[in-house]
């Protein structure tokens, strides 16, 4: 009877420790979340990088800067000018300072400066 009780207790210990099944556990799958899109503060970038030459409203024209209120340049041209500098060399290139998303956001912002 003692041997039977000892065997029963050992069997309970083995089962309690997970020795009963060899199937994989049903752990929930972890999916990688998409990185949150960073919010770009175009007005802050404008004040730090652009206002000295273009002015608050894009029409100041200091040092030969383009009047962005009168400019007819399209978005792609503006992206290129911000990234690589202007064709005439007046505007500094910002491709090493701003990332592509910031450059595009800034180009889009300059499109809103047109006179109405």
Coordinates of N, CA and C in Angstrom, one line a residue:
X1 N 0.8 -1.2 0.0 CA 0.0 0.0 0.0 C 0.9 1.2 0.0
X2 N 2.0 1.2 0.8 CA 2.9 2.4 0.8 C 3.5 2.6 -0.5
X3 N 3.9 1.5 -1.2 CA 4.5 1.6 -2.6 C 3.5 2.2 -3.5
X4 N 2.2 1.8 -3.4 CA 1.2 2.4 -4.3 C 1.0 3.9 -4.1
X5 N 1.0 4.3 -2.8 CA 0.8 5.7 -2.5 C 2.0 6.5 -3.0
X6 N 3.2 6.0 -2.8 CA 4.4 6.7 -3.3 C 4.4 6.8 -4.8
X7 N 4.0 5.8 -5.5 CA 3.9 5.8 -6.9 C 2.8 6.8 -7.4
X8 N 1.7 6.9 -6.7 CA 0.7 7.8 -7.0 C 1.1 9.2 -6.8
X9 N 1.9 9.5 -5.7 CA 2.4 10.9 -5.5 C 3.4 11.2 -6.5
X10 N 4.3 10.3 -6.9 CA 5.3 10.6 -8.0 C 4.6 10.9 -9.3
X11 N 3.5 10.2 -9.6 CA 2.8 10.4 -10.9 C 2.1 11.8 -10.9
X12 N 1.6 12.2 -9.7 CA 1.0 13.5 -9.6 C 2.1 14.6 -9.8
X13 N 3.3 14.4 -9.2 CA 4.4 15.4 -9.3 C 4.8 15.5 -10.8
X14 N 4.9 14.4 -11.5 CA 5.3 14.4 -12.9 C 4.2 15.1 -13.7
X15 N 3.0 14.8 -13.5 CA 1.9 15.5 -14.3 C 1.9 17.0 -13.9
X16 N 2.1 17.3 -12.7 CA 2.1 18.7 -12.3 C 3.2 19.5 -12.9
X17 N 4.3 18.9 -13.2 CA 5.5 19.5 -13.8 C 5.4 19.6 -15.3
X18 N 4.3 19.2 -15.9 CA 4.2 19.2 -17.3 C 4.7 18.0 -18.1
X19 N 4.8 17.0 -17.5 CA 5.4 15.8 -18.1 C 4.3 15.0 -18.8
X20 N 3.0 15.5 -18.9 CA 2.0 14.7 -19.5 C 1.8 14.8 -21.0
X21 N 2.1 16.0 -21.6 CA 1.9 16.2 -23.0 C 3.1 16.8 -23.7
X22 N 3.3 16.4 -24.9 CA 4.4 17.0 -25.7 C 4.0 17.9 -26.8
X23 N 2.8 18.5 -26.7 CA 2.3 19.4 -27.7 C 2.7 20.8 -27.4
X24 N 3.0 21.6 -28.4 CA 3.4 23.0 -28.2 C 2.3 23.8 -27.6
X25 N 2.7 24.8 -26.8 CA 1.7 25.6 -26.1 C 1.1 26.5 -27.1
X26 N -0.1 27.0 -26.8 CA -0.8 27.9 -27.7 C -0.5 29.4 -27.3
X27 N 0.7 29.8 -27.3 CA 1.1 31.1 -27.0 C 0.6 32.1 -28.1
X28 N 0.1 33.2 -27.7 CA -0.4 34.2 -28.7 C 0.8 34.6 -29.6
X29 N 0.5 34.8 -30.9 CA 1.5 35.3 -31.8 C 1.7 36.8 -31.7
X30 N 2.9 37.2 -31.6 CA 3.3 38.6 -31.5 C 3.5 39.2 -32.9
X31 N 2.7 40.2 -33.2 CA 2.8 40.8 -34.5 C 3.5 42.2 -34.3
X32 N 4.4 42.5 -35.2 CA 5.1 43.8 -35.1 C 4.2 44.9 -35.6
X33 N 4.0 45.9 -34.7 CA 3.2 47.0 -35.1 C 3.9 47.9 -36.0
X34 N 3.1 48.6 -36.9 CA 3.7 49.5 -37.9 C 4.3 50.7 -37.0
X35 N 5.4 51.2 -37.4 CA 5.9 52.3 -36.7 C 5.0 53.5 -36.9
X36 N 4.8 54.3 -35.8 CA 4.0 55.4 -35.9 C 4.6 56.5 -36.7
X37 N 3.8 57.1 -37.6 CA 4.4 58.2 -38.4 C 4.7 59.4 -37.6
X38 N 5.9 59.9 -37.7 CA 6.2 61.0 -36.9 C 5.5 62.2 -37.4
X39 N 5.1 63.0 -36.5 CA 4.5 64.3 -36.8 C 5.5 65.3 -37.1
X40 N 5.4 66.0 -38.2 CA 6.3 67.0 -38.6 C 5.8 68.4 -38.4
X41 N 6.5 69.1 -37.6 CA 6.1 70.5 -37.3 C 6.7 71.4 -38.3
X42 N 6.0 71.6 -39.5 CA 6.6 72.4 -40.6 C 6.8 73.9 -40.2
X43 N 5.9 74.4 -39.3 CA 6.1 75.8 -38.9 C 7.4 76.0 -38.1
X44 N 7.7 75.0 -37.3 CA 8.9 75.1 -36.5 C 10.1 75.0 -37.5
X45 N 10.1 74.1 -38.4 CA 11.2 74.0 -39.4 C 11.3 75.3 -40.2
X46 N 10.2 75.8 -40.6 CA 10.2 77.1 -41.3 C 10.8 78.2 -40.5
X47 N 10.5 78.3 -39.3 CA 11.1 79.4 -38.4 C 12.6 79.2 -38.2
X48 N 13.0 77.9 -38.1 CA 14.4 77.7 -37.9 C 15.3 77.7 -39.1
X49 N 14.7 77.2 -40.2 CA 15.5 77.0 -41.5 C 15.3 78.0 -42.6
X50 N 14.0 78.5 -42.7 CA 13.6 79.3 -43.9 C 13.3 80.7 -43.7
X51 N 12.9 81.1 -42.5 CA 12.4 82.5 -42.3 C 13.4 83.6 -42.6
X52 N 14.7 83.3 -42.3 CA 15.7 84.3 -42.5 C 15.8 84.8 -43.9
X53 N 15.6 84.0 -44.9 CA 15.7 84.4 -46.3 C 14.3 84.6 -46.9
X54 N 13.3 83.7 -46.6 CA 12.0 83.8 -47.3 C 11.0 84.6 -46.5
X55 N 11.3 84.9 -45.2 CA 10.4 85.7 -44.4 C 9.3 84.8 -43.9
X56 N 8.5 85.4 -43.0 CA 7.4 84.7 -42.3 C 6.3 84.2 -43.3
X57 N 6.1 85.0 -44.4 CA 5.0 84.6 -45.3 C 5.6 84.2 -46.7
X58 N 6.9 84.0 -46.8 CA 7.5 83.5 -48.0 C 7.7 84.5 -49.1
X59 N 7.6 85.8 -48.7 CA 7.7 86.9 -49.7 C 8.8 87.9 -49.4
X60 N 9.7 87.6 -48.5 CA 10.7 88.5 -48.1 C 11.9 88.6 -49.2
X61 N 12.4 87.5 -49.7 CA 13.4 87.6 -50.7 C 14.8 88.0 -50.3
X62 N 15.1 87.9 -49.1 CA 16.5 88.3 -48.7 C 17.5 87.4 -49.4
X63 N 18.6 88.0 -49.7 CA 19.8 87.3 -50.4 C 19.4 86.6 -51.7
X64 N 18.4 87.1 -52.4 CA 17.9 86.6 -53.6 C 17.0 85.4 -53.5
X65 N 16.4 85.1 -52.3 CA 15.5 84.0 -52.1 C 14.2 84.3 -52.9
X66 N 13.7 83.2 -53.4 CA 12.5 83.2 -54.2 C 11.3 83.7 -53.4
X67 N 10.4 84.5 -54.1 CA 9.2 84.9 -53.5 C 8.2 83.7 -53.6
X68 N 8.0 83.0 -52.6 CA 7.2 81.8 -52.7 C 5.7 82.1 -52.8
X69 N 5.3 83.3 -52.6 CA 3.9 83.7 -52.8 C 3.6 83.8 -54.3
X70 N 4.6 84.2 -55.1 CA 4.4 84.4 -56.5 C 5.0 83.2 -57.3
X71 N 5.7 82.3 -56.7 CA 6.3 81.2 -57.4 C 5.3 80.3 -58.1
X72 N 5.6 79.9 -59.3 CA 4.8 78.9 -60.1 C 5.4 77.5 -60.1
X73 N 6.5 77.3 -59.4 CA 7.2 76.0 -59.4 C 6.3 75.0 -58.8
X74 N 6.3 73.7 -59.4 CA 5.5 72.6 -58.9 C 6.1 72.0 -57.7
X75 N 5.4 71.0 -57.1 CA 5.8 70.4 -55.9 C 7.2 69.6 -56.1
X76 N 7.3 68.9 -57.2 CA 8.5 68.1 -57.4 C 9.7 69.1 -57.5
X77 N 9.6 70.2 -58.2 CA 10.7 71.2 -58.2 C 11.1 71.7 -56.8
X78 N 10.1 72.0 -56.0 CA 10.3 72.5 -54.7 C 11.0 71.4 -53.8
X79 N 10.6 70.2 -53.9 CA 11.2 69.1 -53.2 C 12.7 69.0 -53.6
X80 N 13.0 69.1 -54.9 CA 14.4 69.0 -55.3 C 15.2 70.2 -54.9
X81 N 14.6 71.4 -54.9 CA 15.3 72.6 -54.5 C 15.6 72.5 -53.0
X82 N 14.7 72.1 -52.2 CA 14.9 72.0 -50.7 C 16.0 70.9 -50.5
X83 N 15.9 69.8 -51.1 CA 16.8 68.7 -50.9 C 18.3 69.0 -51.4
X84 N 18.4 69.6 -52.6 CA 19.6 69.7 -53.3 C 20.1 71.2 -53.4
X85 N 19.3 72.1 -53.0 CA 19.6 73.5 -53.2 C 19.1 74.0 -54.6
X86 N 19.0 75.3 -54.7 CA 18.4 75.9 -56.0 C 19.4 75.7 -57.1
X87 N 18.8 75.8 -58.3 CA 19.6 75.7 -59.5 C 20.7 76.8 -59.6
X88 N 20.3 78.0 -59.2 CA 21.3 79.1 -59.3 C 22.2 79.2 -58.1
X89 N 22.1 78.3 -57.2 CA 23.1 78.2 -56.0 C 22.8 79.1 -54.9
X90 N 21.6 79.9 -55.0 CA 21.3 80.8 -53.9 C 20.8 80.1 -52.7
X91 N 20.0 79.1 -52.9 CA 19.4 78.4 -51.7 C 20.3 77.2 -51.3
X92 N 20.5 77.1 -50.0 CA 21.3 76.0 -49.4 C 20.5 74.7 -49.6
X93 N 21.3 73.6 -49.8 CA 20.7 72.2 -49.8 C 20.4 71.8 -48.4
X94 N 19.2 71.2 -48.2 CA 18.9 70.7 -46.8 C 18.7 69.2 -46.8
X95 N 19.2 68.5 -47.8 CA 19.1 67.0 -47.9 C 19.9 66.3 -46.8
X96 N 20.9 66.9 -46.3 CA 21.7 66.3 -45.2 C 21.2 66.7 -43.8
X97 N 20.2 67.7 -43.8 CA 19.7 68.2 -42.5 C 18.3 67.7 -42.3
X98 N 17.5 67.6 -43.3 CA 16.1 67.2 -43.2 C 15.9 65.8 -43.8
X99 N 15.0 65.0 -43.3 CA 14.8 63.7 -43.9 C 13.8 63.9 -45.1
X100 N 13.5 62.9 -45.9 CA 12.7 63.0 -47.0 C 11.3 63.4 -46.7
X101 N 10.7 62.9 -45.6 CA 9.4 63.2 -45.2 C 9.3 64.7 -44.8
X102 N 10.3 65.2 -44.1 CA 10.3 66.6 -43.7 C 10.5 67.5 -45.0
X103 N 11.3 67.1 -45.9 CA 11.5 67.9 -47.1 C 10.2 68.0 -47.9
X104 N 9.5 66.8 -48.0 CA 8.2 66.8 -48.7 C 7.2 67.7 -48.0
X105 N 7.1 67.6 -46.7 CA 6.2 68.4 -45.9 C 6.5 69.9 -46.1
X106 N 7.8 70.2 -46.1 CA 8.1 71.6 -46.3 C 7.8 72.1 -47.7
X107 N 8.0 71.3 -48.7 CA 7.6 71.7 -50.1 C 6.1 71.9 -50.2
X108 N 5.4 71.0 -49.5 CA 3.9 71.2 -49.5 C 3.5 72.4 -48.8
X109 N 4.2 72.7 -47.7 CA 3.9 74.0 -46.9 C 4.1 75.2 -47.8
X110 N 5.2 75.2 -48.6 CA 5.5 76.4 -49.4 C 4.4 76.6 -50.4
X111 N 3.7 75.6 -50.8 CA 2.6 75.7 -51.8 C 1.4 76.4 -51.2
X112 N 1.3 76.4 -49.9 CA 0.2 77.1 -49.2 C 0.5 78.6 -49.0
X113 N 1.7 79.1 -49.3 CA 2.0 80.5 -49.1 C 1.6 81.4 -50.3
X114 N 1.0 80.8 -51.3 CA 0.6 81.7 -52.5 C -0.4 82.7 -52.1
X115 N -0.3 83.9 -52.8 CA -1.3 84.9 -52.6 C -2.7 84.5 -53.1
X116 N -3.7 84.9 -52.4 CA -5.0 84.4 -52.8 C -5.7 85.5 -53.5

